[in-house]
Tab-separated table of C-alpha atoms and ligand atoms in Angstrom:
chain	number	residue	atom	x	y	z
A	1	UNK	CA	-0.050	-0.014	0.215
A	2	UNK	CA	1.285	3.442	-0.591
A	3	UNK	CA	1.509	6.219	1.230
A	4	UNK	CA	-1.412	8.076	-0.559
A	5	UNK	CA	-3.721	4.769	-0.084
A	6	UNK	CA	-2.532	4.692	3.546
A	7	UNK	CA	-3.510	8.192	4.246
A	8	UNK	CA	-6.620	7.834	2.839
A	9	UNK	CA	-7.682	5.079	4.763
A	10	UNK	CA	-6.639	6.951	7.884
A	11	UNK	CA	-8.810	9.975	6.611
A	12	UNK	CA	-11.293	7.680	6.050
A	13	UNK	CA	-11.152	6.239	9.903
A	14	UNK	CA	-11.091	9.529	11.085
A	15	UNK	CA	-14.134	10.731	9.890
A	16	UNK	CA	-15.911	8.192	12.173
A	17	UNK	CA	-14.335	9.389	14.936
A	18	UNK	CA	-14.463	13.299	14.589
A	19	UNK	CA	-17.392	15.507	13.301
A	20	UNK	CA	-17.588	17.021	10.046
A	21	UNK	CA	-16.223	20.607	11.258
A	22	UNK	CA	-13.572	19.116	13.072
A	23	UNK	CA	-12.540	17.085	10.007
A	24	UNK	CA	-12.684	19.559	7.536
A	25	UNK	CA	-10.985	22.178	9.760
A	26	UNK	CA	-7.779	19.703	10.795
A	27	UNK	CA	-7.321	17.238	7.773
A	28	UNK	CA	-8.308	19.028	5.181
A	29	UNK	CA	-4.820	19.341	2.995
A	30	UNK	CA	-2.838	16.966	4.910
A	31	UNK	CA	-0.964	13.770	3.371
A	32	UNK	CA	1.974	11.417	4.342
A	33	UNK	CA	5.034	12.816	2.599
A	34	UNK	CA	7.652	10.401	3.376
A	35	UNK	CA	8.416	7.385	5.351
A	36	UNK	CA	11.685	7.387	7.773
A	37	UNK	CA	12.135	3.961	9.405
A	38	UNK	CA	9.673	3.912	12.195
A	39	UNK	CA	8.214	7.429	11.402
A	40	UNK	CA	5.507	8.900	9.210
A	41	UNK	CA	6.201	12.414	8.195
A	42	UNK	CA	2.938	13.909	7.416
A	43	UNK	CA	2.530	17.213	6.143
A	44	UNK	CA	-0.421	19.847	7.160
A	45	UNK	CA	-1.379	23.068	5.446
A	46	UNK	CA	-0.454	25.516	8.564
A	47	UNK	CA	0.903	25.835	12.003
A	48	UNK	CA	-2.358	25.745	13.520
A	49	UNK	CA	-3.365	22.195	11.949
A	50	UNK	CA	-0.011	20.879	13.223
A	51	UNK	CA	-0.547	21.831	16.785
A	52	UNK	CA	-3.980	20.722	16.466
A	53	UNK	CA	-3.071	17.391	15.000
A	54	UNK	CA	-0.354	16.798	17.199
A	55	UNK	CA	-1.780	17.568	20.781
A	56	UNK	CA	-5.334	16.212	20.113
A	57	UNK	CA	-5.266	13.624	17.195
A	58	UNK	CA	-2.002	12.051	17.412
A	59	UNK	CA	-3.163	8.886	19.293
A	60	UNK	CA	-6.063	8.238	16.954
A	61	UNK	CA	-4.047	8.569	13.760
A	62	UNK	CA	-1.258	6.391	14.958
A	63	UNK	CA	-3.874	3.753	16.010
A	64	UNK	CA	-5.563	3.899	12.683
A	65	UNK	CA	-2.089	3.553	11.104
A	66	UNK	CA	-1.580	0.409	12.924
A	67	UNK	CA	-4.468	-1.349	11.466
A	68	UNK	CA	-2.226	-1.339	8.417
A	69	UNK	CA	1.127	-0.998	9.078
A	70	UNK	CA	2.149	-1.645	12.942
A	71	UNK	CA	5.536	-0.768	12.385
A	72	UNK	CA	5.066	2.844	12.728
A	73	UNK	CA	6.081	4.176	15.683
A	74	UNK	CA	6.241	7.604	15.352
A	75	UNK	CA	4.761	10.574	13.734
A	76	UNK	CA	5.954	14.151	12.660
A	77	UNK	CA	3.786	16.823	11.477
A	78	UNK	CA	5.583	19.488	9.276
A	79	UNK	CA	3.905	22.724	7.740
A	80	UNK	CA	4.010	22.814	3.929
A	81	UNK	CA	3.094	25.599	1.428
A	82	UNK	CA	1.094	25.345	-1.415
A	83	UNK	CA	4.101	25.508	-3.995
A	84	UNK	CA	6.024	22.851	-2.340
A	85	UNK	CA	3.241	20.003	-2.849
A	86	UNK	CA	3.890	20.222	-6.657
A	87	UNK	CA	7.531	19.666	-6.138
A	88	UNK	CA	6.794	16.407	-3.955
A	89	UNK	CA	4.150	14.888	-6.238
A	90	UNK	CA	6.488	13.828	-8.922
A	91	UNK	CA	6.602	9.922	-7.610
A	92	UNK	CA	6.435	8.179	-4.502
A	93	UNK	CA	9.782	6.112	-4.850
A	94	UNK	CA	12.050	9.150	-4.993
A	95	UNK	CA	12.538	11.251	-1.630
A	96	UNK	CA	11.101	14.425	-1.965
A	97	UNK	CA	12.836	17.384	-1.809
A	98	UNK	CA	12.031	18.504	1.625
A	99	UNK	CA	14.242	16.409	4.413
A	100	UNK	CA	13.009	16.348	7.490
A	101	UNK	CA	16.165	17.240	8.959
A	102	UNK	CA	16.196	20.856	7.431
A	103	UNK	CA	12.634	21.040	8.745
A	104	UNK	CA	13.356	21.131	12.310
A	105	UNK	CA	12.145	24.547	13.849
A	106	UNK	CA	13.222	24.049	17.603
A	107	UNK	CA	11.401	21.428	19.448
A	108	UNK	CA	11.073	22.169	23.291
A	109	UNK	CA	10.161	19.373	25.726
A	110	UNK	CA	7.216	20.241	28.024
A	111	UNK	CA	8.361	20.209	31.546
A	112	UNK	CA	6.756	16.889	33.420
A	113	UNK	CA	6.280	18.631	36.993
A	114	UNK	CA	4.589	22.084	36.045
A	115	UNK	CA	3.162	20.964	32.275
A	116	UNK	CA	4.908	24.269	31.106
A	117	UNK	CA	6.753	24.521	27.506
A	118	UNK	CA	10.126	26.450	28.197
A	119	UNK	CA	9.576	27.972	24.619
A	120	UNK	CA	7.176	30.543	26.066
A	121	UNK	CA	8.941	33.427	27.657
A	122	UNK	CA	8.509	36.911	28.085
A	123	UNK	CA	11.815	37.857	26.091
A	124	UNK	CA	9.994	36.361	23.386
A	125	UNK	CA	6.907	38.310	23.625
A	126	UNK	CA	6.189	41.067	21.373
A	127	UNK	CA	4.442	43.717	23.333
A	128	UNK	CA	2.419	46.322	21.515
A	129	UNK	CA	-0.781	48.365	22.447
A	130	UNK	CA	-3.196	45.462	21.928
A	131	UNK	CA	-1.702	43.548	24.642
A	132	UNK	CA	0.245	45.685	26.883
A	133	UNK	CA	-1.975	45.704	29.734
A	134	UNK	CA	-2.005	41.971	29.692
A	135	UNK	CA	1.642	41.673	29.608
A	136	UNK	CA	2.258	44.307	32.395
A	137	UNK	CA	-0.182	42.703	34.368
A	138	UNK	CA	1.566	39.152	33.968
A	139	UNK	CA	4.890	40.624	34.846
A	140	UNK	CA	3.823	42.290	37.935
A	141	UNK	CA	2.414	38.861	38.962
A	142	UNK	CA	5.672	36.872	38.141
A	143	UNK	CA	7.429	39.458	40.477
A	144	UNK	CA	4.696	39.737	43.209
A	145	UNK	CA	3.342	36.130	43.382
A	146	UNK	CA	-0.188	35.989	44.980
A	147	UNK	CA	-0.365	39.392	46.166
A	148	UNK	CA	-0.829	42.148	43.505
A	149	UNK	CA	-3.808	40.669	41.308
A	150	UNK	CA	-5.541	37.629	41.949
A	151	UNK	CA	-6.669	36.024	39.743
A	152	UNK	CA	-5.469	37.372	36.837
A	153	UNK	CA	-7.772	36.517	33.973
A	154	UNK	CA	-6.475	37.247	30.444
A	155	UNK	CA	-8.978	36.801	27.470
A	156	UNK	CA	-8.791	37.030	23.437
A	157	UNK	CA	-9.269	35.240	20.610
A	158	UNK	CA	-7.456	32.318	19.574
A	159	UNK	CA	-3.779	32.344	18.451
A	160	UNK	CA	-3.362	36.094	20.097
A	161	UNK	CA	-1.063	35.097	22.782
A	162	UNK	CA	-2.722	33.969	25.494
A	163	UNK	CA	-1.351	30.740	26.529
A	164	UNK	CA	2.125	32.222	25.233
A	165	UNK	CA	1.587	34.946	28.366
A	166	UNK	CA	0.471	32.517	30.891
A	167	UNK	CA	2.894	30.383	30.502
A	168	UNK	CA	5.513	32.829	30.531
A	169	UNK	CA	4.416	33.814	33.743
A	170	UNK	CA	4.701	30.442	34.922
A	171	UNK	CA	8.033	29.754	33.663
A	172	UNK	CA	9.585	32.899	35.058
A	173	UNK	CA	8.060	32.287	38.433
A	174	UNK	CA	9.414	28.522	38.196
A	175	UNK	CA	12.914	29.501	37.155
A	176	UNK	CA	13.093	32.393	40.063
A	177	UNK	CA	15.633	30.782	42.984
A	178	UNK	CA	12.167	31.024	45.224
A	179	UNK	CA	11.053	27.477	44.448
A	180	UNK	CA	7.533	28.223	44.027
A	181	UNK	CA	5.429	25.204	42.550
A	182	UNK	CA	3.787	25.815	39.225
A	183	UNK	CA	1.296	24.358	37.498
A	184	UNK	CA	-0.369	24.746	34.313
A	185	UNK	CA	-3.570	22.771	32.998
A	186	UNK	CA	-5.643	23.080	30.124
A	187	UNK	CA	-9.290	23.155	31.428
A	188	UNK	CA	-10.150	20.214	29.267
A	189	UNK	CA	-7.447	18.440	31.410
A	190	UNK	CA	-8.787	19.721	34.208
A	191	UNK	CA	-12.447	18.802	33.543
A	192	UNK	CA	-11.029	15.354	32.589
A	193	UNK	CA	-9.301	14.566	35.793
A	194	UNK	CA	-12.214	15.476	37.998
A	195	UNK	CA	-14.578	13.564	36.036
A	196	UNK	CA	-12.286	10.420	36.072
A	197	UNK	CA	-11.526	11.323	39.561
A	198	UNK	CA	-15.389	11.139	40.425
A	199	UNK	CA	-15.601	7.968	38.759
A	200	UNK	CA	-12.731	6.189	40.459
A	201	UNK	CA	-13.142	7.503	43.461
A	202	UNK	CA	-9.620	9.126	44.010
A	203	UNK	CA	-10.427	12.436	43.181
A	204	UNK	CA	-8.957	13.469	46.762
A	205	UNK	CA	-5.730	12.535	45.389
A	206	UNK	CA	-6.233	15.316	43.054
A	207	UNK	CA	-7.338	17.719	44.825
A	208	UNK	CA	-4.582	17.184	47.301
A	209	UNK	CA	-2.213	17.687	44.513
A	210	UNK	CA	-3.631	20.990	43.788
A	211	UNK	CA	-3.987	22.032	47.121
A	212	UNK	CA	0.164	22.083	47.263
A	213	UNK	CA	0.469	24.349	44.502
A	214	UNK	CA	1.687	28.332	44.832
A	215	UNK	CA	0.647	29.152	41.354
A	216	UNK	CA	-2.208	27.416	39.481
A	217	UNK	CA	-2.606	28.152	35.749
A	218	UNK	CA	-5.628	27.070	33.839
A	219	UNK	CA	-6.047	27.636	30.504
A	220	UNK	CA	-9.249	28.088	28.091
A	221	UNK	CA	-11.267	28.214	31.271
A	222	UNK	CA	-14.714	29.016	28.894
A	223	UNK	CA	-14.473	25.182	28.729
A	224	UNK	CA	-15.943	25.049	32.146
A	225	UNK	CA	-19.179	26.383	30.548
A	226	UNK	CA	-22.024	23.719	31.561
A	227	UNK	CA	-19.757	21.631	33.302
A	228	UNK	CA	-21.559	21.548	36.826
A	229	UNK	CA	-19.603	19.069	38.831
A	230	UNK	CA	-16.138	20.328	37.836
A	231	UNK	CA	-17.480	23.792	38.668
A	232	UNK	CA	-18.253	22.980	42.197
A	233	UNK	CA	-14.493	21.162	42.760
A	234	UNK	CA	-13.106	23.958	41.086
A	235	UNK	CA	-14.980	26.938	43.185
A	236	UNK	CA	-13.447	24.925	46.261
A	237	UNK	CA	-10.134	24.228	44.719
A	238	UNK	CA	-10.129	28.429	43.931
A	239	UNK	CA	-11.136	29.339	47.227
A	240	UNK	CA	-8.437	27.197	49.111
A	241	UNK	CA	-5.825	28.652	47.286
A	242	UNK	CA	-6.830	32.515	47.155
A	243	UNK	CA	-6.912	31.730	51.110
A	244	UNK	CA	-3.591	31.125	50.977
A	245	UNK	CA	-2.889	34.023	48.992
A	246	UNK	CA	-1.162	31.348	46.165
A	247	UNK	CA	-1.651	32.739	42.532
A	248	UNK	CA	-4.655	31.809	40.126
A	249	UNK	CA	-4.090	32.792	36.447
A	250	UNK	CA	-6.659	31.967	34.026
A	251	UNK	CA	-7.201	32.444	30.376
A	252	UNK	CA	-10.363	32.319	28.015
A	253	UNK	CA	-11.716	33.415	24.677
A	254	UNK	CA	-13.733	35.866	26.197
A	255	UNK	CA	-14.536	37.649	29.251
A	256	UNK	CA	-16.202	35.941	32.463
A	257	UNK	CA	-19.563	38.030	32.010
A	258	UNK	CA	-19.944	36.246	28.480
A	259	UNK	CA	-19.124	32.428	29.573
A	260	UNK	CA	-22.539	30.776	29.380
A	261	UNK	CA	-23.716	28.479	32.032
A	262	UNK	CA	-20.827	29.625	34.600
A	263	UNK	CA	-22.142	29.536	38.256
A	264	UNK	CA	-22.365	33.228	39.498
A	265	UNK	CA	-20.094	32.193	42.374
A	266	UNK	CA	-17.526	31.579	40.272
A	267	UNK	CA	-18.017	34.493	37.688
A	268	UNK	CA	-17.931	36.725	40.512
A	269	UNK	CA	-14.644	35.113	41.827
A	270	UNK	CA	-13.074	35.487	38.079
A	271	UNK	CA	-14.042	38.950	38.191
A	272	UNK	CA	-12.637	39.705	41.875
A	273	UNK	CA	-9.328	40.372	40.511
A	274	UNK	CA	-7.998	41.837	37.515
A	275	UNK	CA	-9.379	41.115	33.910
A	276	UNK	CA	-7.432	42.104	30.902
A	277	UNK	CA	-7.756	41.188	27.404
A	278	UNK	CA	-5.465	40.717	24.265
A	279	UNK	CA	-6.992	42.331	21.169
A	280	UNK	CA	-5.573	42.119	17.541
A	281	UNK	CA	-1.954	43.568	16.863
A	282	UNK	CA	-2.124	46.342	14.515
A	283	UNK	CA	0.221	46.371	10.989
A	284	UNK	CA	3.511	47.828	12.880
A	285	UNK	CA	3.322	45.368	15.484
A	286	UNK	CA	2.580	42.324	13.000
A	287	UNK	CA	5.563	43.735	11.246
A	288	UNK	CA	7.580	43.902	14.518
A	289	UNK	CA	6.676	40.449	15.682
A	290	UNK	CA	7.722	39.102	12.093
A	291	UNK	CA	11.075	40.924	12.674
A	292	UNK	CA	11.328	39.403	16.300
A	293	UNK	CA	10.975	35.582	15.073
A	294	UNK	CA	13.267	35.836	12.253
A	295	UNK	CA	15.779	37.015	14.853
A	296	UNK	CA	15.232	34.468	16.691
A	297	UNK	CA	15.806	31.955	13.864
A	298	UNK	CA	18.594	34.023	13.162
A	299	UNK	CA	17.317	34.791	9.384
A	300	UNK	CA	16.686	38.105	7.278
A	301	UNK	CA	14.024	38.430	4.656
A	302	UNK	CA	13.677	41.422	2.168
A	303	UNK	CA	11.478	44.397	3.455
A	304	UNK	CA	8.965	44.178	1.053
A	305	UNK	CA	8.726	40.614	1.559
A	306	UNK	CA	8.104	41.125	5.439
A	307	UNK	CA	5.603	44.207	4.655
A	308	UNK	CA	3.222	42.094	2.306
A	309	UNK	CA	3.091	39.491	5.136
A	310	UNK	CA	2.105	42.295	7.999
A	311	UNK	CA	-0.289	43.697	5.696
A	312	UNK	CA	-1.859	40.588	4.271
A	313	UNK	CA	-1.783	38.192	7.191
A	314	UNK	CA	-4.127	39.774	9.826
A	315	UNK	CA	-6.225	36.846	11.645
A	316	UNK	CA	-3.656	36.661	14.434
A	317	UNK	CA	-0.053	35.812	15.493
A	318	UNK	CA	-0.555	32.229	15.053
A	319	UNK	CA	-1.404	32.238	11.467
A	320	UNK	CA	1.437	35.241	11.256
A	321	UNK	CA	4.129	32.481	12.279
A	322	UNK	CA	2.789	29.666	10.324
A	323	UNK	CA	2.754	32.447	7.098
A	324	UNK	CA	6.642	32.760	8.350
A	325	UNK	CA	7.220	29.392	8.405
A	326	UNK	CA	6.419	28.701	4.908
A	327	UNK	CA	8.665	31.218	4.082
A	328	UNK	CA	11.277	29.545	6.062
A	329	UNK	CA	10.591	26.455	4.577
A	330	UNK	CA	10.848	27.570	0.912
A	331	UNK	CA	14.015	29.164	2.366
A	332	UNK	CA	15.668	25.975	3.515
A	333	UNK	CA	14.509	23.956	0.656
A	334	UNK	CA	15.956	25.991	-2.312
A	335	UNK	CA	18.194	27.718	-0.349
A	336	UNK	CA	17.123	30.710	-2.197
A	337	UNK	CA	15.418	33.801	-0.354
A	338	UNK	CA	11.755	34.266	-1.624
A	339	UNK	CA	11.317	37.591	-3.083
A	340	UNK	CA	8.139	39.172	-3.156
A	341	UNK	CA	6.587	37.168	-5.990
A	342	UNK	CA	7.197	34.283	-4.469
A	343	UNK	CA	5.907	35.443	-1.252
A	344	UNK	CA	2.723	36.225	-2.718
A	345	UNK	CA	2.409	32.270	-4.556
A	346	UNK	CA	3.564	30.744	-1.338
A	347	UNK	CA	1.252	32.590	1.027
A	348	UNK	CA	-1.907	32.586	-0.945
A	349	UNK	CA	-3.584	30.131	1.558
A	350	UNK	CA	-3.017	32.515	4.042
A	351	UNK	CA	-3.887	35.495	2.554
A	352	UNK	CA	-7.265	34.154	0.653
A	353	UNK	CA	-8.043	31.689	3.256
A	354	UNK	CA	-11.497	29.724	2.406
A	355	UNK	CA	-11.689	29.783	6.158
A	356	UNK	CA	-12.040	33.316	6.277
A	357	UNK	CA	-15.269	33.361	4.538
A	358	UNK	CA	-18.546	33.453	6.612
A	359	UNK	CA	-21.435	30.864	5.265
A	360	UNK	CA	-24.453	29.809	6.566
A	361	UNK	CA	-23.366	26.595	8.534
A	362	UNK	CA	-20.525	28.451	9.830
A	363	UNK	CA	-22.814	31.053	11.532
A	364	UNK	CA	-24.975	28.414	13.147
A	365	UNK	CA	-22.275	26.230	14.211
A	366	UNK	CA	-20.360	29.334	15.988
A	367	UNK	CA	-23.445	30.779	17.213
A	368	UNK	CA	-24.666	27.740	18.739
A	369	UNK	CA	-21.373	26.625	20.286
A	370	UNK	CA	-20.787	30.162	21.721
A	371	UNK	CA	-23.749	29.824	23.861
A	372	UNK	CA	-23.177	26.025	24.594
A	373	UNK	CA	-26.395	25.214	22.605
A	374	UNK	CA	-26.588	22.136	20.817
A	375	UNK	CA	-27.298	23.120	16.426
A	376	UNK	CA	-30.667	21.363	16.658
A	377	UNK	CA	-31.683	23.636	20.006
A	378	UNK	CA	-31.606	27.136	18.157
A	379	UNK	CA	-33.927	26.195	15.670
A	380	UNK	CA	-36.196	25.144	18.216
A	381	UNK	CA	-39.487	27.658	18.240
A	382	UNK	CA	-39.414	27.702	21.912
A	383	UNK	CA	-39.670	31.027	23.809
A	384	UNK	CA	-36.587	30.403	26.565
A	385	UNK	CA	-34.385	33.086	26.850
A	386	UNK	CA	-31.348	31.371	26.839
A	387	UNK	CA	-32.591	29.890	23.008
A	388	UNK	CA	-34.660	32.988	21.796
A	389	UNK	CA	-31.259	35.155	21.968
A	390	UNK	CA	-29.021	32.813	20.247
A	391	UNK	CA	-31.610	32.264	17.759
A	392	UNK	CA	-31.919	36.079	17.214
A	393	UNK	CA	-28.006	36.869	17.236
A	394	UNK	CA	-28.030	33.860	14.298
A	395	UNK	CA	-30.561	35.926	12.215
A	396	UNK	CA	-29.199	38.956	12.823
A	397	UNK	CA	-25.720	37.790	11.426
A	398	UNK	CA	-27.332	36.009	8.244
A	399	UNK	CA	-28.716	39.448	7.440
A	400	UNK	CA	-25.769	41.289	8.268
A	401	UNK	CA	-22.764	39.305	7.316
A	402	UNK	CA	-24.313	37.126	4.376
A	403	UNK	CA	-27.171	39.640	3.073
A	404	UNK	CA	-29.851	37.191	3.262
A	405	UNK	CA	-33.113	38.070	2.610
A	406	UNK	CA	-35.703	38.162	5.604
A	407	UNK	CA	-38.115	35.394	4.242
A	408	UNK	CA	-34.903	33.326	3.297
A	409	UNK	CA	-34.134	33.581	7.229
A	410	UNK	CA	-37.749	32.888	8.081
A	411	UNK	CA	-37.485	29.821	5.960
A	412	UNK	CA	-34.156	28.535	7.733
A	413	UNK	CA	-35.754	28.725	10.968
A	414	UNK	CA	-38.999	26.537	9.867
A	415	UNK	CA	-40.676	28.676	7.476
A	416	UNK	CA	-42.205	31.180	10.106
A	417	UNK	CA	-43.591	34.408	8.959
A	418	UNK	CA	-40.576	36.741	8.200
A	419	UNK	CA	-41.835	39.956	10.623
A	420	UNK	CA	-40.136	37.606	13.413
A	421	UNK	CA	-37.172	38.049	11.749
A	422	UNK	CA	-37.141	41.417	11.007
A	423	UNK	CA	-38.215	41.991	14.950
A	424	UNK	CA	-34.901	39.819	15.695
A	425	UNK	CA	-32.828	42.074	13.594
A	426	UNK	CA	-34.316	45.195	14.785
A	427	UNK	CA	-34.079	43.933	18.679
A	428	UNK	CA	-30.224	42.991	18.307
A	429	UNK	CA	-29.620	46.199	16.305
A	430	UNK	CA	-31.179	48.314	19.203
A	431	UNK	CA	-29.442	46.477	21.924
A	432	UNK	CA	-26.360	46.733	20.615
A	433	UNK	CA	-26.661	50.406	20.497
A	434	UNK	CA	-26.929	50.267	24.330
A	435	UNK	CA	-25.535	47.555	25.521
A	436	UNK	CA	-21.626	46.930	25.115
A	437	UNK	CA	-21.647	43.376	26.506
A	438	UNK	CA	-24.213	42.355	23.530
A	439	UNK	CA	-21.757	44.182	21.174
A	440	UNK	CA	-18.635	42.456	22.578
A	441	UNK	CA	-20.259	39.032	22.163
A	442	UNK	CA	-21.158	39.732	18.721
A	443	UNK	CA	-17.964	40.693	17.708
A	444	UNK	CA	-16.249	37.749	19.458
A	445	UNK	CA	-18.490	35.740	17.234
A	446	UNK	CA	-17.561	37.449	14.068
A	447	UNK	CA	-13.978	36.922	14.982
A	448	UNK	CA	-14.473	33.366	15.131
A	449	UNK	CA	-16.560	33.156	12.036
A	450	UNK	CA	-14.204	34.683	10.257
A	451	UNK	CA	-11.147	32.765	11.572
A	452	UNK	CA	-12.264	29.392	10.766
B	1	LIG	P1	-3.527	31.642	21.991
B	1	LIG	O1	-3.493	31.063	23.256
B	1	LIG	O2	-4.659	32.904	22.659
B	1	LIG	O3	-4.670	31.087	21.333
B	1	LIG	P2	-0.997	31.038	21.650
B	1	LIG	O4	-0.561	31.969	22.838
B	1	LIG	O5	-1.075	29.951	21.211
B	1	LIG	O6	-2.383	31.616	21.301
B	1	LIG	O7	-0.201	31.767	20.300
B	1	LIG	C1	0.030	31.300	19.263
B	1	LIG	C2	1.424	31.618	18.630
B	1	LIG	O8	1.722	32.996	18.428
B	1	LIG	C3	2.324	30.911	19.624
B	1	LIG	O9	3.245	30.610	18.620
B	1	LIG	C4	2.726	32.140	20.400
B	1	LIG	O10	4.131	31.908	20.615
B	1	LIG	C5	2.703	33.283	19.560
B	1	LIG	N1	2.629	34.719	19.912
B	1	LIG	C6	1.423	34.947	20.632
B	1	LIG	N2	1.518	36.482	20.917
B	1	LIG	C7	2.688	36.544	20.806
B	1	LIG	C8	3.605	37.679	21.161
B	1	LIG	N3	2.961	38.899	21.545
B	1	LIG	N4	4.969	37.849	20.645
B	1	LIG	C9	5.381	36.775	19.925
B	1	LIG	N5	4.663	35.587	19.747
B	1	LIG	C10	3.636	35.714	20.241
B	2	LIG	MG1	-4.163	29.001	24.045
C-alpha cells in the first residue's frame, strides 16, 4: 500500500471519530510525505493544524495507521506551503525535496512537573498596544506572586498569545530561586481529571495535589461552561488556594460575564481580581512580531516581503507564524530567499484562506457553540430566553454578514412568518446600541466566524 492509499484510509477512519467540522478544519490538505524507518512524516497546511493534530489527534491517527501497518512508531507533522506540494508530487519512490532534518523548527520539551513549555517566555513575547495591559499585569504577577492581582484573568481570540503569556508567567516564577510550585493545566485536562477522579473515587488525590501548588494556571477556562460538577470542585480549589494567597491565573476566549452556564459564584470570583484582554495587533506590531521571530531564527527576509506578510496576514499571531514558517521552509528547501513574487504565491493560502469567508453553516455552528447549545436547539421555536437570544443573533448575522433576505432566513428557521426575523434583527441592532456586552459578544462571534 502506498502512502497515499494509507493516508486515505486514515482519513476515512478519522471521519468516523470526529465531527465533520473538525475533520474539515484539521485534516484538509494533509498527506503523508515520506517515511523514515519507524516514522511517518505528515504534511499539514499550517501551524494551526500542526498543533492540533499533534496535540489532539496524534494517538488516534497512530492507532488507525496501526490497523494497516504496525511498524510505524512515531508521527511527525510538518508545515508545507502550497507550492511545495507540486514538487513532491512527482513520484512516490523518490524522496521528496523536503528533508525532514531541515524542517526542524526548534522543539522544546514540556516540563513534566509544571506542564509548562519553556519556549514561552517574556523575552520572546512582543508587546504592543494590543496586549500591553495583559503583558504588564503578567509581568507584575511574576514578580509579586499571589499579592498583586489575584486571580489574573486574560481573555482574547484564538492565536493571540494567551497561552504564551500565562505560560511565560509560570516559566519565570518556576525559574526564580524561590522554588515556587507552578502548575499549568488546560481546562479540558482539568475537567477530565475531575471527571475521572469522581468515577474512580480518587478525586481526593487530585485535589490534594492541587492544594500544594503556589501558582495554578488554567488555560481556556471557558470550557467550564455547563460542567456543573467540575465547576463545583473548581470553586473549592479556587477558594482554598486563594485563602492561602496562592496565585491563580486564568485564560479564556471571552470575559467571565460572557461564559455561558457559569455559576454566579465562580463568575464573581473571576471578576474579583484583574481582568485584561488581548486584542488584535496592528500592522506595525505585526511587522515587529515577524522581525522578532526572524531574529530568533537568525534569518533575514527582504523588507518588501515582510511588509507584504504583515499587511496581508491579519487574523492572528499564530497565522503570522505559520506564514513565516512557510517562507522559511521555502528558503531551506531552495536555499534561496523568497522574493515578493514567490511570497505572494506561497502565501496564497493564508491571504485568501477559504476559512476567512462566512457561510450559513459556520454562523449557525459558531453561534450555537458560543452559547453552548447544540445546533438543533437553536432552531427550536421555544420562547426560552437562553435559546431565543442566540436564535435572534444567528438571524441577525445571517442578515448582516451574508445579506440573506428576511424571508430566506425565516425559511431556514422553519418557515416562520418573516416579521419575526425583522423583529429579531431590529431588536439586536437596538440592543447593540445600548448594551456593550452584546456588542462585545457579537464581535467575538464574528471573529470566530471569520477565523474558521
Ligand atoms: P492563544 O493561546 O491566545 O490561542 P498562543 O499563545 O497559543 O495563542 O499564541 C499563538 C502563537 O503565537 C504562539 O506560537 C505564540 O508563541 C505566538 N505569539 C502570540 N503572541 C505573541 C507575541 N506577543 N509575541 C510573540 N509571539 C506571540
Ligand atoms: Mg491558548
